[in-house]
Amino acid sequence: MSEVQTRPRVEIAALLKESVVAALVALGLTVVMVGMKTVDQPGGLGLEYRWNWVAAAVASVFIGRFLFALWRETRPRHAAERGPSRQQRMLTSGGDFIRKFGLWFSLFALGFAIAMPFLGGPFSTRYFIDVATYVTIYIMLGWGLNIVVGLAGLLDLGYVAFYAVGAYAYALLSTHFGLSFWVVLPLAGMMAASFGMMLGFPVLRLRGDYLAIVTLGFGEIIRIILLNWYELTGGPDGISGIPRPSFFGLDFSRRVPENGDTFHTFFGLDYSSMHRIIFLYYLILALALITNWFTLRVRKLPIGRAWEALREDEIACRSLGINPTNTKLTAFSIGAMFGGFAGSFFATRQGFISPESFTFIESAVILAIVVLGGLGSQIGVVVASVVLIGGTELFRGLEEYRMLTFGALMVAIMVWKPRGLFSFRRPTVILEGKKIVGSQAGEGSG
Amino acid sequence: MLTLEGVQTYYGNIEALKGIDLEVQQGEIVTIIGANGAGKSTTLMTICGLPRAAEGRIRFEQYDITRMPTHEIVQLGIAQSPEGRRIFPRMTVLENLQMGASKSNPDFFEQDLAHVQELFPILKKRENQRGGTLSGGEQQMLAIARALMSRPRLLLLDEPSLGLAPLVVRQIFEVIEQINREDDVTVLLVEQNAFHALKLAHRGYVMVNGRITLSGAGDELLDMPEVRAAYLEGG
Ligand SMILES: Nc1ncnc2c1ncn2[C@@H]1O[C@H](COP(=O)(O)OP(=O)(O)O)[C@@H](O)[C@H]1O
Ligand SMILES: [Mg+2]
């Protein structure tokens, strides 16, 4: 094989033709969707034409397509043949990075996450901590769903149902019975887990697309029940006045009760509304880290290995004596439990919940985080949450473009890393000398 | 040890097994040979309850396993290296072996691991490599080793020689003979490679279109003209 990398001759005419076709398609699509807008006029609806917008769209598609095609044609051809095969590379996408720096990256991320509220500057602002809390909720949800989708390979499009169950469990138990957050948290987790079982039973025999459709339906059923069971859930009005969590019994209020302490008097601090914000941030960080710790541990136990084996080959699992029913049900219910924890946190942080917070788009976002991060990768979930949730949060000012950014990020990741950002799977055991040791918990504690 | 009586198995409306009678005695190597689509794999899978027999009886030792769930059958001491190997591609060799041992006493793990690595030394070298990156022969060895990790008394092997170089086939067949002789593992071997299989086996069955048409001692079958014509010459 010749060592010379010939730059292929570029057929400009062909590229132009390709770009014209793309531009024509864009024209066809935008004439109606962008070019015409209905406006309220005296005497009914009228049309407003925006041909300059159409021109801009078509021109940018033309130029974009041309540049893309040019890049595609001029890129060195032999590179792919020399390196590892595409398949091989896809199997280990991000592998080198994780192998070499995984532990350091995780430790750094963890250190940063813990120190963040005290770093000063922009990091300690209320806005930044709020965003970080929000991102961490999604990290936790991503880690929870990762058990079901990433490890056990069960595609679940209704994960938000368990988030909702956890949130309503806390909201109802605390507003009606005055139970505290710490009492309700395990209850909410148990409730979500039993809903996970409920979902698990009917879908035991389903795989792939069928499983996805049923789980999607399950998520919608839960939301619609919440919406219509007015006496219990308040329907679309939701539940408000949900109590805030306390710090081991110390409230974060400004007003000090007659005979007692609040957080700031107990620690001799001046009152600041930031205390609660920071406390909530640490609370979700701790919950998320527990989720991660659990996953890293369970992967090395027989049940965790059975999940992964089930994802790889169900028939083989059965013929090795693994009971697929139990394996699937535990995956669903444990994944659901962490969703329930996150839901309780969400309810206590917001102080108000309604079915609007638990729509399908939430399930889709959480699933996107897991898939884009690289199925089964714990670090991947962190990076994908920061990029997708944090990224779109930064664009909140540009309200209309928020979903557009979200979509663009997803497409970009899928083009660039079709198997997710980090699809390297760290073995759960390695042999050193004669002894079996667990492999280092490098993959993502952060 | 294992008996099948009048076993019929369906895939939807297709009758894949049309009443199979078959017996395996403790300590034997028994082979089932037959052309593609004859129902050999279906026979092995039916023994494990995947799919379940519609008619007939399957007994293993004193148990009637016809209606037993697969995972319980396996726990009685039957292990299968299924058609197409079905190793776990993203898991390492060691993790694959661990999966094989998941229903046996963990105290035996290191000892059993050492044993299968002695049978297949290449698996020790490849220990931390992902299953999917092994060669075909290595994957087959892994599939057998994984089945052995559950300490079976009866081992079901589905076409272990498929697509492998003659040298590798010889090595695998030697190991089969060794575990039968030294570890007292009874073997039911499905093969298209009729010559090697009949040489190795004590007894054999010939299967055509979901029925057993011939049976007898391995060398007897090898000498039968109809077997020679259909499965050995030119094939
Ligand atoms: N999963 C399946 N669904 C439907 N038909 C099947 C399935 N597996 C095998 N068959 C059919 O059952 C018959 C026996 O197949 P099989 O047991 O795989 O044969 P062999 O292993 O002897 O080549 C064939 O006709 C095959 O087409
Ligand atoms: Mg077959």
mmCIF file of C-alpha atoms in Angstrom, chain A residues 88 90-92 99 299-300 302 305-306 308-324 375-376 419 423-431 433-436, chain B residues 45 48-50 70-72 74-75 78-80 82 85-92 94-96 98-100 102-103 109-110 113-114 117 124 127-128 130 132-133 146-147 150:
data_model
loop_
_atom_site.group_PDB
_atom_site.id
_atom_site.type_symbol
_atom_site.label_atom_id
_atom_site.label_comp_id
_atom_site.label_asym_id
_atom_site.label_seq_id
_atom_site.Cartn_x
_atom_site.Cartn_y
_atom_site.Cartn_z
ATOM 1 C CA GLN A 88 -12.996 -1.346 17.249
ATOM 2 C CA MET A 90 -16.589 2.513 18.424
ATOM 3 C CA LEU A 91 -16.278 -0.189 21.058
ATOM 4 C CA THR A 92 -13.752 1.825 22.973
ATOM 5 C CA ARG A 99 -8.050 4.575 31.117
ATOM 6 C CA ARG A 299 -21.555 -3.941 39.152
ATOM 7 C CA LYS A 300 -19.111 -6.175 40.988
ATOM 8 C CA PRO A 302 -23.534 -11.191 41.011
ATOM 9 C CA ARG A 305 -23.001 -8.824 36.509
ATOM 10 C CA ALA A 306 -26.277 -10.553 35.701
ATOM 11 C CA GLU A 308 -24.839 -6.631 32.214
ATOM 12 C CA ALA A 309 -24.945 -10.182 30.928
ATOM 13 C CA LEU A 310 -28.663 -9.831 30.315
ATOM 14 C CA ARG A 311 -27.983 -6.752 28.210
ATOM 15 C CA GLU A 312 -25.458 -8.711 26.169
ATOM 16 C CA ASP A 313 -27.413 -11.914 25.547
ATOM 17 C CA GLU A 314 -30.600 -13.023 27.227
ATOM 18 C CA ILE A 315 -30.582 -16.576 25.843
ATOM 19 C CA ALA A 316 -27.054 -17.153 27.067
ATOM 20 C CA CYS A 317 -28.072 -15.848 30.476
ATOM 21 C CA ARG A 318 -30.950 -18.259 30.735
ATOM 22 C CA SER A 319 -28.830 -21.189 29.713
ATOM 23 C CA LEU A 320 -26.368 -20.252 32.468
ATOM 24 C CA GLY A 321 -29.057 -20.576 35.080
ATOM 25 C CA ILE A 322 -29.822 -16.902 35.571
ATOM 26 C CA ASN A 323 -33.423 -16.119 36.312
ATOM 27 C CA PRO A 324 -34.250 -13.315 33.890
ATOM 28 C CA LEU A 375 -24.524 3.656 27.725
ATOM 29 C CA GLY A 376 -23.379 2.418 31.079
ATOM 30 C CA ARG A 419 -21.586 5.399 20.727
ATOM 31 C CA SER A 423 -18.451 4.057 25.686
ATOM 32 C CA PHE A 424 -15.455 2.357 27.220
ATOM 33 C CA ARG A 425 -16.548 -0.317 29.643
ATOM 34 C CA ARG A 426 -14.279 -0.894 32.589
ATOM 35 C CA PRO A 427 -14.012 -4.563 33.554
ATOM 36 C CA THR A 428 -15.363 -5.369 36.989
ATOM 37 C CA VAL A 429 -12.543 -7.723 37.894
ATOM 38 C CA ILE A 430 -8.929 -7.984 36.957
ATOM 39 C CA LEU A 431 -6.530 -10.640 37.994
ATOM 40 C CA GLY A 433 -1.017 -12.490 40.236
ATOM 41 C CA LYS A 434 -3.187 -15.204 41.662
ATOM 42 C CA LYS A 435 -5.665 -13.042 43.464
ATOM 43 C CA ILE A 436 -8.872 -11.629 42.121
ATOM 44 C CA MET B 45 -32.581 -26.065 23.580
ATOM 45 C CA CYS B 48 -33.117 -26.624 28.667
ATOM 46 C CA GLY B 49 -36.730 -25.551 28.264
ATOM 47 C CA LEU B 50 -36.146 -22.921 25.567
ATOM 48 C CA THR B 70 -34.724 -23.007 32.491
ATOM 49 C CA HIS B 71 -32.776 -21.619 35.416
ATOM 50 C CA GLU B 72 -33.901 -24.490 37.630
ATOM 51 C CA VAL B 74 -29.503 -25.565 34.806
ATOM 52 C CA GLN B 75 -29.137 -25.678 38.548
ATOM 53 C CA ILE B 78 -26.938 -29.337 33.040
ATOM 54 C CA ALA B 79 -24.867 -26.759 31.196
ATOM 55 C CA GLN B 80 -25.026 -25.785 27.568
ATOM 56 C CA PRO B 82 -25.216 -22.965 22.773
ATOM 57 C CA ARG B 85 -21.346 -19.607 21.224
ATOM 58 C CA ARG B 86 -23.216 -16.652 22.667
ATOM 59 C CA ILE B 87 -20.403 -15.362 24.802
ATOM 60 C CA PHE B 88 -20.842 -11.889 26.293
ATOM 61 C CA PRO B 89 -18.904 -9.716 23.837
ATOM 62 C CA ARG B 90 -18.382 -6.596 25.935
ATOM 63 C CA MET B 91 -17.433 -8.481 29.047
ATOM 64 C CA THR B 92 -13.924 -9.769 29.587
ATOM 65 C CA LEU B 94 -12.783 -13.508 33.201
ATOM 66 C CA GLU B 95 -16.195 -11.899 33.575
ATOM 67 C CA ASN B 96 -17.662 -14.397 31.126
ATOM 68 C CA GLN B 98 -17.674 -15.568 36.364
ATOM 69 C CA MET B 99 -21.097 -15.522 34.752
ATOM 70 C CA GLY B 100 -20.796 -19.248 34.168
ATOM 71 C CA SER B 102 -22.852 -17.473 39.062
ATOM 72 C CA LYS B 103 -25.038 -20.308 40.309
ATOM 73 C CA PHE B 109 -14.477 -20.369 41.906
ATOM 74 C CA GLU B 110 -10.690 -20.087 42.014
ATOM 75 C CA LEU B 113 -11.047 -21.172 37.144
ATOM 76 C CA ALA B 114 -7.614 -22.739 37.438
ATOM 77 C CA GLN B 117 -7.484 -22.361 32.327
ATOM 78 C CA LYS B 124 -5.491 -17.401 30.818
ATOM 79 C CA GLU B 127 -8.089 -13.140 30.720
ATOM 80 C CA ASN B 128 -8.684 -9.388 30.637
ATOM 81 C CA ARG B 130 -13.154 -8.497 25.918
ATOM 82 C CA GLY B 132 -15.933 -9.945 21.417
ATOM 83 C CA THR B 133 -12.297 -9.439 20.436
ATOM 84 C CA ARG B 146 -18.009 -20.883 30.763
ATOM 85 C CA ALA B 147 -20.383 -23.856 30.712
ATOM 86 C CA SER B 150 -21.104 -24.263 36.651
#
